[in-house]
Structure formats: C-alpha cells, structure tokens
C-alpha cells in the first residue's frame, strides 16, 4: 500500500500529524438535532471551537482550518465527511440529505494530502464518519440511521484493499452515531457507555465505562498525548486521569444542542 508523504505508521490509531477542522457558520442555528434543547449560540461555539483547535495544535500537529460554510449548517462536524487512514482517505456519503453537499466541499482539502489515494462511497450506500471507530486492530463501523449496509460493504472493499479488517456492529436505538457512545483511548482501550459496551462489540478490548449519568462524555478523542473530552463530566475526567491519560476539557454546550461532540469536530490523520 502507498504511504503518503510525511505520514507515520507507528500507531495509526492515535498518533496524528494533522487535523482538518471547519469554522462554525451563523447557520448552525439550523443544524440537525434529534431534540430541541435550545438555540446554539454562535459566539460561544466559536470560542469553544478555537479552544479545541488550540488543543490539537498544542500537541504539535498541523491543523488545516477551513472557512465557515453558511450553506451547510452542520458543516462544522467535518468528521462525518470522510475516513482518513494512513494508506488513503475515503469520502463518505452522509445519510442525512442536507449534509451530502459537505463532501464536495471537503474533497479538495483531502486531495491536497492524499492525491490519487482518495476513494468515495457511492449511492445508494450511506456512511457518516461518526459511525466509524478506527482502533489499533480494526475498522469498526456501527450501522445507524445514517449508515447503511450498502455503504459499509463499499467501505469494507476499499479498506480491505489497504490491508485493514472491517467489522460491522450495531448502534443502540436512539443513538445518533456509533461514536456518540464511545471513543478510542489507545489502540487497545476504549471509553464507552454501558449501553454500548453491553452489546459485546468491544469484547477483547480493554473498556473503561463512562460513569452513569455522564454518557455524553463518551465521545472523546485521543490525539497524540491528549484525551480531549467535553467539559463538565467530573467522574469521567477523574477516571481517565487515574488511568494515566492527560485530559483536556473543552466546553461542548453548544455542539451538544446539535448532537455533536469532540470527535465530530475534526478529521485526524
Ligand atoms: C447531525 O445531526 O448530523 C449533526 N447535527 C451532528 C453530527 C455529529 N457528528 C458526529 O457525531 N460525528
């Protein structure tokens, strides 16, 4: 398989040289949400977003900050538009029709790094990046309202050609994305909610369970030396710190109103 210039293969699951983010646009007030829990405040979201980008940069990574896209209210959640692996990137096809146009807006940024190792998911397949967890040993994909078996079959073929194993699992009923309920801590260790872990999908991994009542803390990211998590979940922060991880907390109140969390805000590679 081809390696892109400057990429490392030491541990593709949490060592990253780069991230891509996109600035929130005023149209975020029209973003998708399962339930209306209030209007997202753009200024607060911009401050939180800046803190998130600063945390990524603080690890030494290069962060490509794309401009806001007023025409796509959910475009700040860049993770859903692509899967980035050391061998190549795959443009997703979001299951939410209002989000499908975000992919063409992301393609040039990825092409700049991946050149001709850029692949894509085609209709009638659908996948959103929030349903994919790349661990040290496999690509785990959760079926959801946004990700269908046809999309997963296409992805399995692509990543299989790159030497990865793909395993398909279920996302609990009523949970937006598979990763809404989990995050990778290192190649072998996953932070997960009890309701997701109960399905057995992480059997064989080391699992840290999010304390009850703090389910919204599960969607953390491991980015180089840091675990970046939503602020305000004291018991989860303590659990991670005690397990030896360096934790950075970012206010997530505004993204949470749109069912978004830490992983959604970046593509990492
Ligand atoms: C949506 O419903 O698509 C957005 N409001 C939230 C997307 C969150 N993305 C993610 O969890 N990867």
PDB file of C-alpha atoms and ligand atoms in Angstrom:
ATOM      1  CA  UNK A   1       0.000   0.000   0.000  1.00  0.00           C
ATOM      2  CA  UNK A   2       1.085   3.538  -0.673  1.00  0.00           C
ATOM      3  CA  UNK A   3       2.138   5.776   2.171  1.00  0.00           C
ATOM      4  CA  UNK A   4       1.509   9.470   1.838  1.00  0.00           C
ATOM      5  CA  UNK A   5       4.415  11.798   2.196  1.00  0.00           C
ATOM      6  CA  UNK A   6       5.123  12.635   5.797  1.00  0.00           C
ATOM      7  CA  UNK A   7       2.761  10.092   7.307  1.00  0.00           C
ATOM      8  CA  UNK A   8       3.814   7.828  10.128  1.00  0.00           C
ATOM      9  CA  UNK A   9       2.761   4.213  10.535  1.00  0.00           C
ATOM     10  CA  UNK A  10       3.933   3.888  14.153  1.00  0.00           C
ATOM     11  CA  UNK A  11       0.400   3.754  15.537  1.00  0.00           C
ATOM     12  CA  UNK A  12      -2.218   4.930  13.106  1.00  0.00           C
ATOM     13  CA  UNK A  13      -4.969   4.777  15.704  1.00  0.00           C
ATOM     14  CA  UNK A  14      -3.913   7.770  17.832  1.00  0.00           C
ATOM     15  CA  UNK A  15      -0.725   9.344  16.547  1.00  0.00           C
ATOM     16  CA  UNK A  16      -1.540  12.094  14.103  1.00  0.00           C
ATOM     17  CA  UNK A  17       0.448  14.765  12.308  1.00  0.00           C
ATOM     18  CA  UNK A  18      -2.555  16.683  11.069  1.00  0.00           C
ATOM     19  CA  UNK A  19      -6.176  17.571  11.546  1.00  0.00           C
ATOM     20  CA  UNK A  20      -8.764  19.359   9.438  1.00  0.00           C
ATOM     21  CA  UNK A  21     -11.445  21.495  11.081  1.00  0.00           C
ATOM     22  CA  UNK A  22     -14.077  23.902   9.762  1.00  0.00           C
ATOM     23  CA  UNK A  23     -15.226  27.107  11.409  1.00  0.00           C
ATOM     24  CA  UNK A  24     -18.864  27.157  12.573  1.00  0.00           C
ATOM     25  CA  UNK A  25     -21.154  29.371  10.447  1.00  0.00           C
ATOM     26  CA  UNK A  26     -24.067  31.531  11.651  1.00  0.00           C
ATOM     27  CA  UNK A  27     -26.344  28.937  10.006  1.00  0.00           C
ATOM     28  CA  UNK A  28     -25.533  26.457  12.829  1.00  0.00           C
ATOM     29  CA  UNK A  29     -28.845  27.542  14.351  1.00  0.00           C
ATOM     30  CA  UNK A  30     -30.446  25.486  11.561  1.00  0.00           C
ATOM     31  CA  UNK A  31     -28.292  22.395  12.225  1.00  0.00           C
ATOM     32  CA  UNK A  32     -29.914  18.978  12.568  1.00  0.00           C
ATOM     33  CA  UNK A  33     -30.892  17.810  16.049  1.00  0.00           C
ATOM     34  CA  UNK A  34     -32.866  14.886  17.409  1.00  0.00           C
ATOM     35  CA  UNK A  35     -34.494  17.035  20.048  1.00  0.00           C
ATOM     36  CA  UNK A  36     -34.712  20.795  20.511  1.00  0.00           C
ATOM     37  CA  UNK A  37     -32.846  21.687  23.714  1.00  0.00           C
ATOM     38  CA  UNK A  38     -32.198  25.312  22.800  1.00  0.00           C
ATOM     39  CA  UNK A  39     -30.679  27.556  20.178  1.00  0.00           C
ATOM     40  CA  UNK A  40     -26.905  27.161  19.733  1.00  0.00           C
ATOM     41  CA  UNK A  41     -25.019  30.391  20.441  1.00  0.00           C
ATOM     42  CA  UNK A  42     -22.547  31.145  17.654  1.00  0.00           C
ATOM     43  CA  UNK A  43     -20.153  33.261  19.733  1.00  0.00           C
ATOM     44  CA  UNK A  44     -19.878  30.607  22.424  1.00  0.00           C
ATOM     45  CA  UNK A  45     -19.411  27.931  19.788  1.00  0.00           C
ATOM     46  CA  UNK A  46     -16.656  29.957  18.130  1.00  0.00           C
ATOM     47  CA  UNK A  47     -14.836  30.271  21.463  1.00  0.00           C
ATOM     48  CA  UNK A  48     -15.169  26.540  22.140  1.00  0.00           C
ATOM     49  CA  UNK A  49     -14.065  25.731  18.617  1.00  0.00           C
ATOM     50  CA  UNK A  50     -10.977  27.929  18.987  1.00  0.00           C
ATOM     51  CA  UNK A  51     -10.082  26.147  22.244  1.00  0.00           C
ATOM     52  CA  UNK A  52     -10.476  22.794  20.506  1.00  0.00           C
ATOM     53  CA  UNK A  53      -8.213  23.824  17.617  1.00  0.00           C
ATOM     54  CA  UNK A  54      -5.658  25.162  20.107  1.00  0.00           C
ATOM     55  CA  UNK A  55      -5.648  21.826  21.953  1.00  0.00           C
ATOM     56  CA  UNK A  56      -4.969  19.945  18.711  1.00  0.00           C
ATOM     57  CA  UNK A  57      -2.173  22.351  17.776  1.00  0.00           C
ATOM     58  CA  UNK A  58      -0.708  22.098  21.269  1.00  0.00           C
ATOM     59  CA  UNK A  59       0.278  18.502  20.538  1.00  0.00           C
ATOM     60  CA  UNK A  60       2.477  19.695  17.676  1.00  0.00           C
ATOM     61  CA  UNK A  61       0.033  18.794  14.917  1.00  0.00           C
ATOM     62  CA  UNK A  62      -0.671  20.954  11.896  1.00  0.00           C
ATOM     63  CA  UNK A  63      -4.331  21.999  11.779  1.00  0.00           C
ATOM     64  CA  UNK A  64      -5.929  22.977   8.467  1.00  0.00           C
ATOM     65  CA  UNK A  65      -8.738  25.350   9.377  1.00  0.00           C
ATOM     66  CA  UNK A  66     -11.335  25.521   6.612  1.00  0.00           C
ATOM     67  CA  UNK A  67     -13.664  28.520   6.299  1.00  0.00           C
ATOM     68  CA  UNK A  68     -17.265  28.510   7.517  1.00  0.00           C
ATOM     69  CA  UNK A  69     -19.889  27.224   5.076  1.00  0.00           C
ATOM     70  CA  UNK A  70     -23.121  29.128   5.507  1.00  0.00           C
ATOM     71  CA  UNK A  71     -24.981  26.872   3.050  1.00  0.00           C
ATOM     72  CA  UNK A  72     -24.338  23.772   5.212  1.00  0.00           C
ATOM     73  CA  UNK A  73     -25.427  24.280   8.848  1.00  0.00           C
ATOM     74  CA  UNK A  74     -23.783  21.048  10.065  1.00  0.00           C
ATOM     75  CA  UNK A  75     -20.506  21.517   8.167  1.00  0.00           C
ATOM     76  CA  UNK A  76     -18.559  22.205  11.390  1.00  0.00           C
ATOM     77  CA  UNK A  77     -18.912  18.450  12.062  1.00  0.00           C
ATOM     78  CA  UNK A  78     -16.257  17.574   9.473  1.00  0.00           C
ATOM     79  CA  UNK A  79     -15.669  14.078  10.819  1.00  0.00           C
ATOM     80  CA  UNK A  80     -18.786  12.823   9.079  1.00  0.00           C
ATOM     81  CA  UNK A  81     -17.491  13.666   5.575  1.00  0.00           C
ATOM     82  CA  UNK A  82     -14.501  11.314   5.373  1.00  0.00           C
ATOM     83  CA  UNK A  83     -12.454   8.481   6.820  1.00  0.00           C
ATOM     84  CA  UNK A  84      -8.716   9.152   6.911  1.00  0.00           C
ATOM     85  CA  UNK A  85      -6.296   6.243   7.108  1.00  0.00           C
ATOM     86  CA  UNK A  86      -2.529   6.192   6.586  1.00  0.00           C
ATOM     87  CA  UNK A  87      -2.979   4.486   3.197  1.00  0.00           C
ATOM     88  CA  UNK A  88      -5.695   6.753   1.830  1.00  0.00           C
ATOM     89  CA  UNK A  89      -8.895   8.632   2.552  1.00  0.00           C
ATOM     90  CA  UNK A  90     -12.491   7.751   1.751  1.00  0.00           C
ATOM     91  CA  UNK A  91     -15.113  10.407   1.095  1.00  0.00           C
ATOM     92  CA  UNK A  92     -18.311   9.415   2.882  1.00  0.00           C
ATOM     93  CA  UNK A  93     -21.882   9.775   1.677  1.00  0.00           C
ATOM     94  CA  UNK A  94     -23.886  11.111   4.643  1.00  0.00           C
ATOM     95  CA  UNK A  95     -27.248   9.544   5.335  1.00  0.00           C
ATOM     96  CA  UNK A  96     -28.647  12.980   6.137  1.00  0.00           C
ATOM     97  CA  UNK A  97     -29.591  14.512   2.753  1.00  0.00           C
ATOM     98  CA  UNK A  98     -28.906  18.064   3.985  1.00  0.00           C
ATOM     99  CA  UNK A  99     -25.297  17.032   4.679  1.00  0.00           C
ATOM    100  CA  UNK A 100     -24.400  15.285   1.419  1.00  0.00           C
ATOM    101  CA  UNK A 101     -23.117  18.504  -0.186  1.00  0.00           C
ATOM    102  CA  UNK A 102     -20.494  18.895   2.559  1.00  0.00           C
ATOM    103  CA  UNK A 103     -18.440  16.120   0.998  1.00  0.00           C
ATOM    104  CA  UNK A 104     -17.566  18.012  -2.213  1.00  0.00           C
ATOM    105  CA  UNK A 105     -16.518  20.927  -0.005  1.00  0.00           C
ATOM    106  CA  UNK A 106     -14.080  18.682   1.873  1.00  0.00           C
ATOM    107  CA  UNK A 107     -12.674  16.823  -1.143  1.00  0.00           C
ATOM    108  CA  UNK A 108     -10.082  19.426  -2.238  1.00  0.00           C
ATOM    109  CA  UNK A 109      -8.608  19.684   1.269  1.00  0.00           C
ATOM    110  CA  UNK A 110      -8.132  15.918   1.391  1.00  0.00           C
ATOM    111  CA  UNK A 111      -6.888  15.693  -2.195  1.00  0.00           C
ATOM    112  CA  UNK A 112      -4.088  18.071  -1.220  1.00  0.00           C
ATOM    113  CA  UNK A 113      -2.717  15.421   1.160  1.00  0.00           C
ATOM    114  CA  UNK A 114      -3.934  12.161  -0.327  1.00  0.00           C
ATOM    115  CA  UNK A 115      -3.691  12.836  -4.080  1.00  0.00           C
ATOM    116  CA  UNK A 116      -4.965   9.844  -6.000  1.00  0.00           C
ATOM    117  CA  UNK A 117      -5.442   7.684  -2.908  1.00  0.00           C
ATOM    118  CA  UNK A 118      -8.811   9.339  -2.384  1.00  0.00           C
ATOM    119  CA  UNK A 119     -11.826   6.990  -2.706  1.00  0.00           C
ATOM    120  CA  UNK A 120     -15.568   7.558  -2.278  1.00  0.00           C
ATOM    121  CA  UNK A 121     -18.785   5.914  -1.131  1.00  0.00           C
ATOM    122  CA  UNK A 122     -21.480   5.982  -3.819  1.00  0.00           C
ATOM    123  CA  UNK A 123     -25.298   5.859  -3.802  1.00  0.00           C
ATOM    124  CA  UNK A 124     -27.250   4.004  -2.572  1.00  0.00           C
ATOM    125  CA  UNK A 125     -24.544   3.498   0.053  1.00  0.00           C
ATOM    126  CA  UNK A 126     -24.504   5.854   3.046  1.00  0.00           C
ATOM    127  CA  UNK A 127     -21.949   6.240   5.808  1.00  0.00           C
ATOM    128  CA  UNK A 128     -21.117   9.073   8.169  1.00  0.00           C
ATOM    129  CA  UNK A 129     -17.664   9.191   9.765  1.00  0.00           C
ATOM    130  CA  UNK A 130     -19.237   9.394  13.216  1.00  0.00           C
ATOM    131  CA  UNK A 131     -20.137   5.742  12.824  1.00  0.00           C
ATOM    132  CA  UNK A 132     -16.515   4.631  12.342  1.00  0.00           C
ATOM    133  CA  UNK A 133     -14.030   3.883  15.118  1.00  0.00           C
ATOM    134  CA  UNK A 134     -10.523   3.002  13.958  1.00  0.00           C
ATOM    135  CA  UNK A 135      -8.716   1.031  16.649  1.00  0.00           C
ATOM    136  CA  UNK A 136      -5.221  -0.420  16.709  1.00  0.00           C
ATOM    137  CA  UNK A 137      -6.500  -3.601  15.142  1.00  0.00           C
ATOM    138  CA  UNK A 138      -9.593  -2.913  13.022  1.00  0.00           C
ATOM    139  CA  UNK A 139     -12.066  -0.517  11.495  1.00  0.00           C
ATOM    140  CA  UNK A 140     -15.294  -0.811  13.487  1.00  0.00           C
ATOM    141  CA  UNK A 141     -18.450   0.508  11.822  1.00  0.00           C
ATOM    142  CA  UNK A 142     -21.810   0.878  13.520  1.00  0.00           C
ATOM    143  CA  UNK A 143     -24.981   0.675  11.446  1.00  0.00           C
ATOM    144  CA  UNK A 144     -27.235   3.609  12.298  1.00  0.00           C
ATOM    145  CA  UNK A 145     -29.959   5.774  10.850  1.00  0.00           C
ATOM    146  CA  UNK A 146     -27.123   7.459   8.871  1.00  0.00           C
ATOM    147  CA  UNK A 147     -25.086   4.403   7.831  1.00  0.00           C
ATOM    148  CA  UNK A 148     -26.480   1.512   5.783  1.00  0.00           C
ATOM    149  CA  UNK A 149     -25.184  -1.984   4.907  1.00  0.00           C
ATOM    150  CA  UNK A 150     -24.528  -0.989   1.273  1.00  0.00           C
ATOM    151  CA  UNK A 151     -22.244   1.845   2.382  1.00  0.00           C
ATOM    152  CA  UNK A 152     -20.441  -0.462   4.789  1.00  0.00           C
ATOM    153  CA  UNK A 153     -19.937  -3.068   2.040  1.00  0.00           C
ATOM    154  CA  UNK A 154     -18.313  -0.450  -0.191  1.00  0.00           C
ATOM    155  CA  UNK A 155     -16.071   0.706   2.644  1.00  0.00           C
ATOM    156  CA  UNK A 156     -15.092  -2.866   3.537  1.00  0.00           C
ATOM    157  CA  UNK A 157     -13.814  -3.390  -0.013  1.00  0.00           C
ATOM    158  CA  UNK A 158     -11.809  -0.143  -0.030  1.00  0.00           C
ATOM    159  CA  UNK A 159     -10.141  -0.541   3.366  1.00  0.00           C
ATOM    160  CA  UNK A 160      -9.667  -4.261   2.736  1.00  0.00           C
ATOM    161  CA  UNK A 161      -7.527  -3.383  -0.282  1.00  0.00           C
ATOM    162  CA  UNK A 162      -5.431  -1.262   2.098  1.00  0.00           C
ATOM    163  CA  UNK A 163      -4.926  -4.186   4.460  1.00  0.00           C
ATOM    164  CA  UNK A 164      -7.477  -3.260   7.132  1.00  0.00           C
ATOM    165  CA  UNK A 165     -10.090  -5.535   8.680  1.00  0.00           C
ATOM    166  CA  UNK A 166     -13.569  -4.044   8.888  1.00  0.00           C
ATOM    167  CA  UNK A 167     -16.129  -5.267  11.403  1.00  0.00           C
ATOM    168  CA  UNK A 168     -19.743  -4.157  11.348  1.00  0.00           C
ATOM    169  CA  UNK A 169     -21.725  -3.789  14.560  1.00  0.00           C
ATOM    170  CA  UNK A 170     -24.964  -2.128  15.675  1.00  0.00           C
ATOM    171  CA  UNK A 171     -25.528   1.301  17.173  1.00  0.00           C
ATOM    172  CA  UNK A 172     -28.030   1.350  20.060  1.00  0.00           C
ATOM    173  CA  UNK A 173     -31.553   2.506  19.150  1.00  0.00           C
ATOM    174  CA  UNK A 174     -31.924   6.257  19.506  1.00  0.00           C
ATOM    175  CA  UNK A 175     -28.167   6.970  19.488  1.00  0.00           C
ATOM    176  CA  UNK A 176     -27.164   9.216  16.561  1.00  0.00           C
ATOM    177  CA  UNK A 177     -23.756   7.729  15.749  1.00  0.00           C
ATOM    178  CA  UNK A 178     -21.756   4.728  16.930  1.00  0.00           C
ATOM    179  CA  UNK A 179     -19.107   7.095  18.311  1.00  0.00           C
ATOM    180  CA  UNK A 180     -21.708   9.156  20.162  1.00  0.00           C
ATOM    181  CA  UNK A 181     -21.227   6.417  22.755  1.00  0.00           C
ATOM    182  CA  UNK A 182     -17.510   5.640  22.569  1.00  0.00           C
ATOM    183  CA  UNK A 183     -14.018   6.936  21.948  1.00  0.00           C
ATOM    184  CA  UNK A 184     -10.596   5.378  21.435  1.00  0.00           C
ATOM    185  CA  UNK A 185      -8.095   5.923  24.265  1.00  0.00           C
ATOM    186  CA  UNK A 186      -5.256   3.883  22.779  1.00  0.00           C
ATOM    187  CA  UNK A 187      -5.014   1.084  20.233  1.00  0.00           C
ATOM    188  CA  UNK A 188      -6.454  -1.441  22.701  1.00  0.00           C
ATOM    189  CA  UNK A 189      -8.510   0.714  25.064  1.00  0.00           C
ATOM    190  CA  UNK A 190     -11.959   2.209  24.534  1.00  0.00           C
ATOM    191  CA  UNK A 191     -14.065   4.571  26.605  1.00  0.00           C
ATOM    192  CA  UNK A 192     -17.707   3.543  26.208  1.00  0.00           C
ATOM    193  CA  UNK A 193     -21.155   3.875  27.679  1.00  0.00           C
ATOM    194  CA  UNK A 194     -22.589   0.873  29.449  1.00  0.00           C
ATOM    195  CA  UNK A 195     -25.433   0.654  26.919  1.00  0.00           C
ATOM    196  CA  UNK A 196     -22.970   0.306  24.016  1.00  0.00           C
ATOM    197  CA  UNK A 197     -20.481  -1.988  25.751  1.00  0.00           C
ATOM    198  CA  UNK A 198     -23.370  -4.265  26.786  1.00  0.00           C
ATOM    199  CA  UNK A 199     -23.784  -5.228  23.130  1.00  0.00           C
ATOM    200  CA  UNK A 200     -20.427  -7.039  23.332  1.00  0.00           C
ATOM    201  CA  UNK A 201     -18.982  -5.083  20.414  1.00  0.00           C
ATOM    202  CA  UNK A 202     -15.792  -4.339  22.368  1.00  0.00           C
ATOM    203  CA  UNK A 203     -15.178  -7.841  23.686  1.00  0.00           C
ATOM    204  CA  UNK A 204     -11.427  -8.447  23.615  1.00  0.00           C
ATOM    205  CA  UNK A 205     -10.610  -4.785  24.185  1.00  0.00           C
ATOM    206  CA  UNK A 206      -9.883  -3.056  27.430  1.00  0.00           C
ATOM    207  CA  UNK A 207     -13.010  -0.992  28.126  1.00  0.00           C
ATOM    208  CA  UNK A 208     -13.363   1.919  30.515  1.00  0.00           C
ATOM    209  CA  UNK A 209     -17.026   2.536  31.278  1.00  0.00           C
ATOM    210  CA  UNK A 210     -18.356   6.061  31.460  1.00  0.00           C
ATOM    211  CA  UNK A 211     -20.000   6.547  34.888  1.00  0.00           C
ATOM    212  CA  UNK A 212     -23.799   6.522  34.807  1.00  0.00           C
ATOM    213  CA  UNK A 213     -25.263   9.924  34.076  1.00  0.00           C
ATOM    214  CA  UNK A 214     -22.159  11.014  32.153  1.00  0.00           C
ATOM    215  CA  UNK A 215     -22.963   9.232  28.864  1.00  0.00           C
ATOM    216  CA  UNK A 216     -22.348  12.448  26.942  1.00  0.00           C
ATOM    217  CA  UNK A 217     -18.659  12.243  27.916  1.00  0.00           C
ATOM    218  CA  UNK A 218     -18.054   9.048  25.936  1.00  0.00           C
ATOM    219  CA  UNK A 219     -17.370  10.812  22.647  1.00  0.00           C
ATOM    220  CA  UNK A 220     -13.793  11.802  23.446  1.00  0.00           C
ATOM    221  CA  UNK A 221     -10.763  11.717  21.166  1.00  0.00           C
ATOM    222  CA  UNK A 222      -7.249  10.525  21.772  1.00  0.00           C
ATOM    223  CA  UNK A 223      -4.997  12.874  19.836  1.00  0.00           C
ATOM    224  CA  UNK A 224      -1.297  12.265  20.320  1.00  0.00           C
ATOM    225  CA  UNK A 225      -0.573  12.759  24.030  1.00  0.00           C
ATOM    226  CA  UNK A 226      -4.015  14.074  24.928  1.00  0.00           C
ATOM    227  CA  UNK A 227      -7.505  12.824  25.578  1.00  0.00           C
ATOM    228  CA  UNK A 228      -9.804  15.667  24.570  1.00  0.00           C
ATOM    229  CA  UNK A 229     -13.229  15.450  26.208  1.00  0.00           C
ATOM    230  CA  UNK A 230     -16.327  17.558  26.759  1.00  0.00           C
ATOM    231  CA  UNK A 231     -16.145  19.669  29.925  1.00  0.00           C
ATOM    232  CA  UNK A 232     -18.426  19.129  32.900  1.00  0.00           C
ATOM    233  CA  UNK A 233     -18.112  15.383  33.431  1.00  0.00           C
ATOM    234  CA  UNK A 234     -16.057  15.227  36.579  1.00  0.00           C
ATOM    235  CA  UNK A 235     -16.236  11.499  37.236  1.00  0.00           C
ATOM    236  CA  UNK A 236     -15.197  10.618  33.691  1.00  0.00           C
ATOM    237  CA  UNK A 237     -12.306  13.103  33.809  1.00  0.00           C
ATOM    238  CA  UNK A 238     -11.170  11.552  37.077  1.00  0.00           C
ATOM    239  CA  UNK A 239     -11.448   8.016  35.700  1.00  0.00           C
ATOM    240  CA  UNK A 240      -9.292   8.931  32.701  1.00  0.00           C
ATOM    241  CA  UNK A 241      -6.722  10.803  34.756  1.00  0.00           C
ATOM    242  CA  UNK A 242      -6.435   7.883  37.160  1.00  0.00           C
ATOM    243  CA  UNK A 243      -5.930   5.556  34.204  1.00  0.00           C
ATOM    244  CA  UNK A 244      -2.903   7.669  33.264  1.00  0.00           C
ATOM    245  CA  UNK A 245      -4.273   9.809  30.445  1.00  0.00           C
ATOM    246  CA  UNK A 246      -3.633  13.517  30.101  1.00  0.00           C
ATOM    247  CA  UNK A 247      -7.086  15.062  29.842  1.00  0.00           C
ATOM    248  CA  UNK A 248      -8.081  18.359  28.248  1.00  0.00           C
ATOM    249  CA  UNK A 249     -11.670  19.530  28.699  1.00  0.00           C
ATOM    250  CA  UNK A 250     -13.436  21.657  26.093  1.00  0.00           C
ATOM    251  CA  UNK A 251     -16.820  23.285  26.629  1.00  0.00           C
ATOM    252  CA  UNK A 252     -19.324  21.434  24.431  1.00  0.00           C
ATOM    253  CA  UNK A 253     -22.631  23.059  25.437  1.00  0.00           C
ATOM    254  CA  UNK A 254     -23.396  24.496  22.002  1.00  0.00           C
ATOM    255  CA  UNK A 255     -22.380  21.482  19.882  1.00  0.00           C
ATOM    256  CA  UNK A 256     -24.353  19.279  22.272  1.00  0.00           C
ATOM    257  CA  UNK A 257     -27.517  21.125  21.231  1.00  0.00           C
ATOM    258  CA  UNK A 258     -26.824  19.700  17.752  1.00  0.00           C
ATOM    259  CA  UNK A 259     -25.887  16.206  18.953  1.00  0.00           C
ATOM    260  CA  UNK A 260     -22.205  16.914  18.266  1.00  0.00           C
ATOM    261  CA  UNK A 261     -19.161  16.112  20.384  1.00  0.00           C
ATOM    262  CA  UNK A 262     -15.390  16.044  20.363  1.00  0.00           C
ATOM    263  CA  UNK A 263     -14.776  13.585  17.543  1.00  0.00           C
ATOM    264  CA  UNK A 264     -17.163  15.275  15.100  1.00  0.00           C
ATOM    265  CA  UNK A 265     -15.145  18.481  15.008  1.00  0.00           C
ATOM    266  CA  UNK A 266     -12.055  17.168  13.220  1.00  0.00           C
ATOM    267  CA  UNK A 267     -10.611  14.779  10.708  1.00  0.00           C
ATOM    268  CA  UNK A 268      -7.356  13.391  12.093  1.00  0.00           C
ATOM    269  CA  UNK A 269      -4.572  11.767  10.088  1.00  0.00           C
TER     270      UNK A 269
HETATM  271  C1  LIG B   1     -26.065  15.876  12.625  1.00  0.00           C
HETATM  272  O1  LIG B   1     -27.147  15.538  13.096  1.00  0.00           O
HETATM  273  O2  LIG B   1     -25.609  15.379  11.605  1.00  0.00           O
HETATM  274  C2  LIG B   1     -25.279  16.949  13.328  1.00  0.00           C
HETATM  275  N1  LIG B   1     -26.175  17.882  13.927  1.00  0.00           N
HETATM  276  C3  LIG B   1     -24.364  16.350  14.368  1.00  0.00           C
HETATM  277  C4  LIG B   1     -23.285  15.491  13.803  1.00  0.00           C
HETATM  278  C5  LIG B   1     -22.381  14.940  14.842  1.00  0.00           C
HETATM  279  N2  LIG B   1     -21.324  14.219  14.262  1.00  0.00           N
HETATM  280  C6  LIG B   1     -20.713  13.171  14.832  1.00  0.00           C
HETATM  281  O3  LIG B   1     -21.136  12.707  15.871  1.00  0.00           O
HETATM  282  N3  LIG B   1     -19.705  12.639  14.173  1.00  0.00           N
END
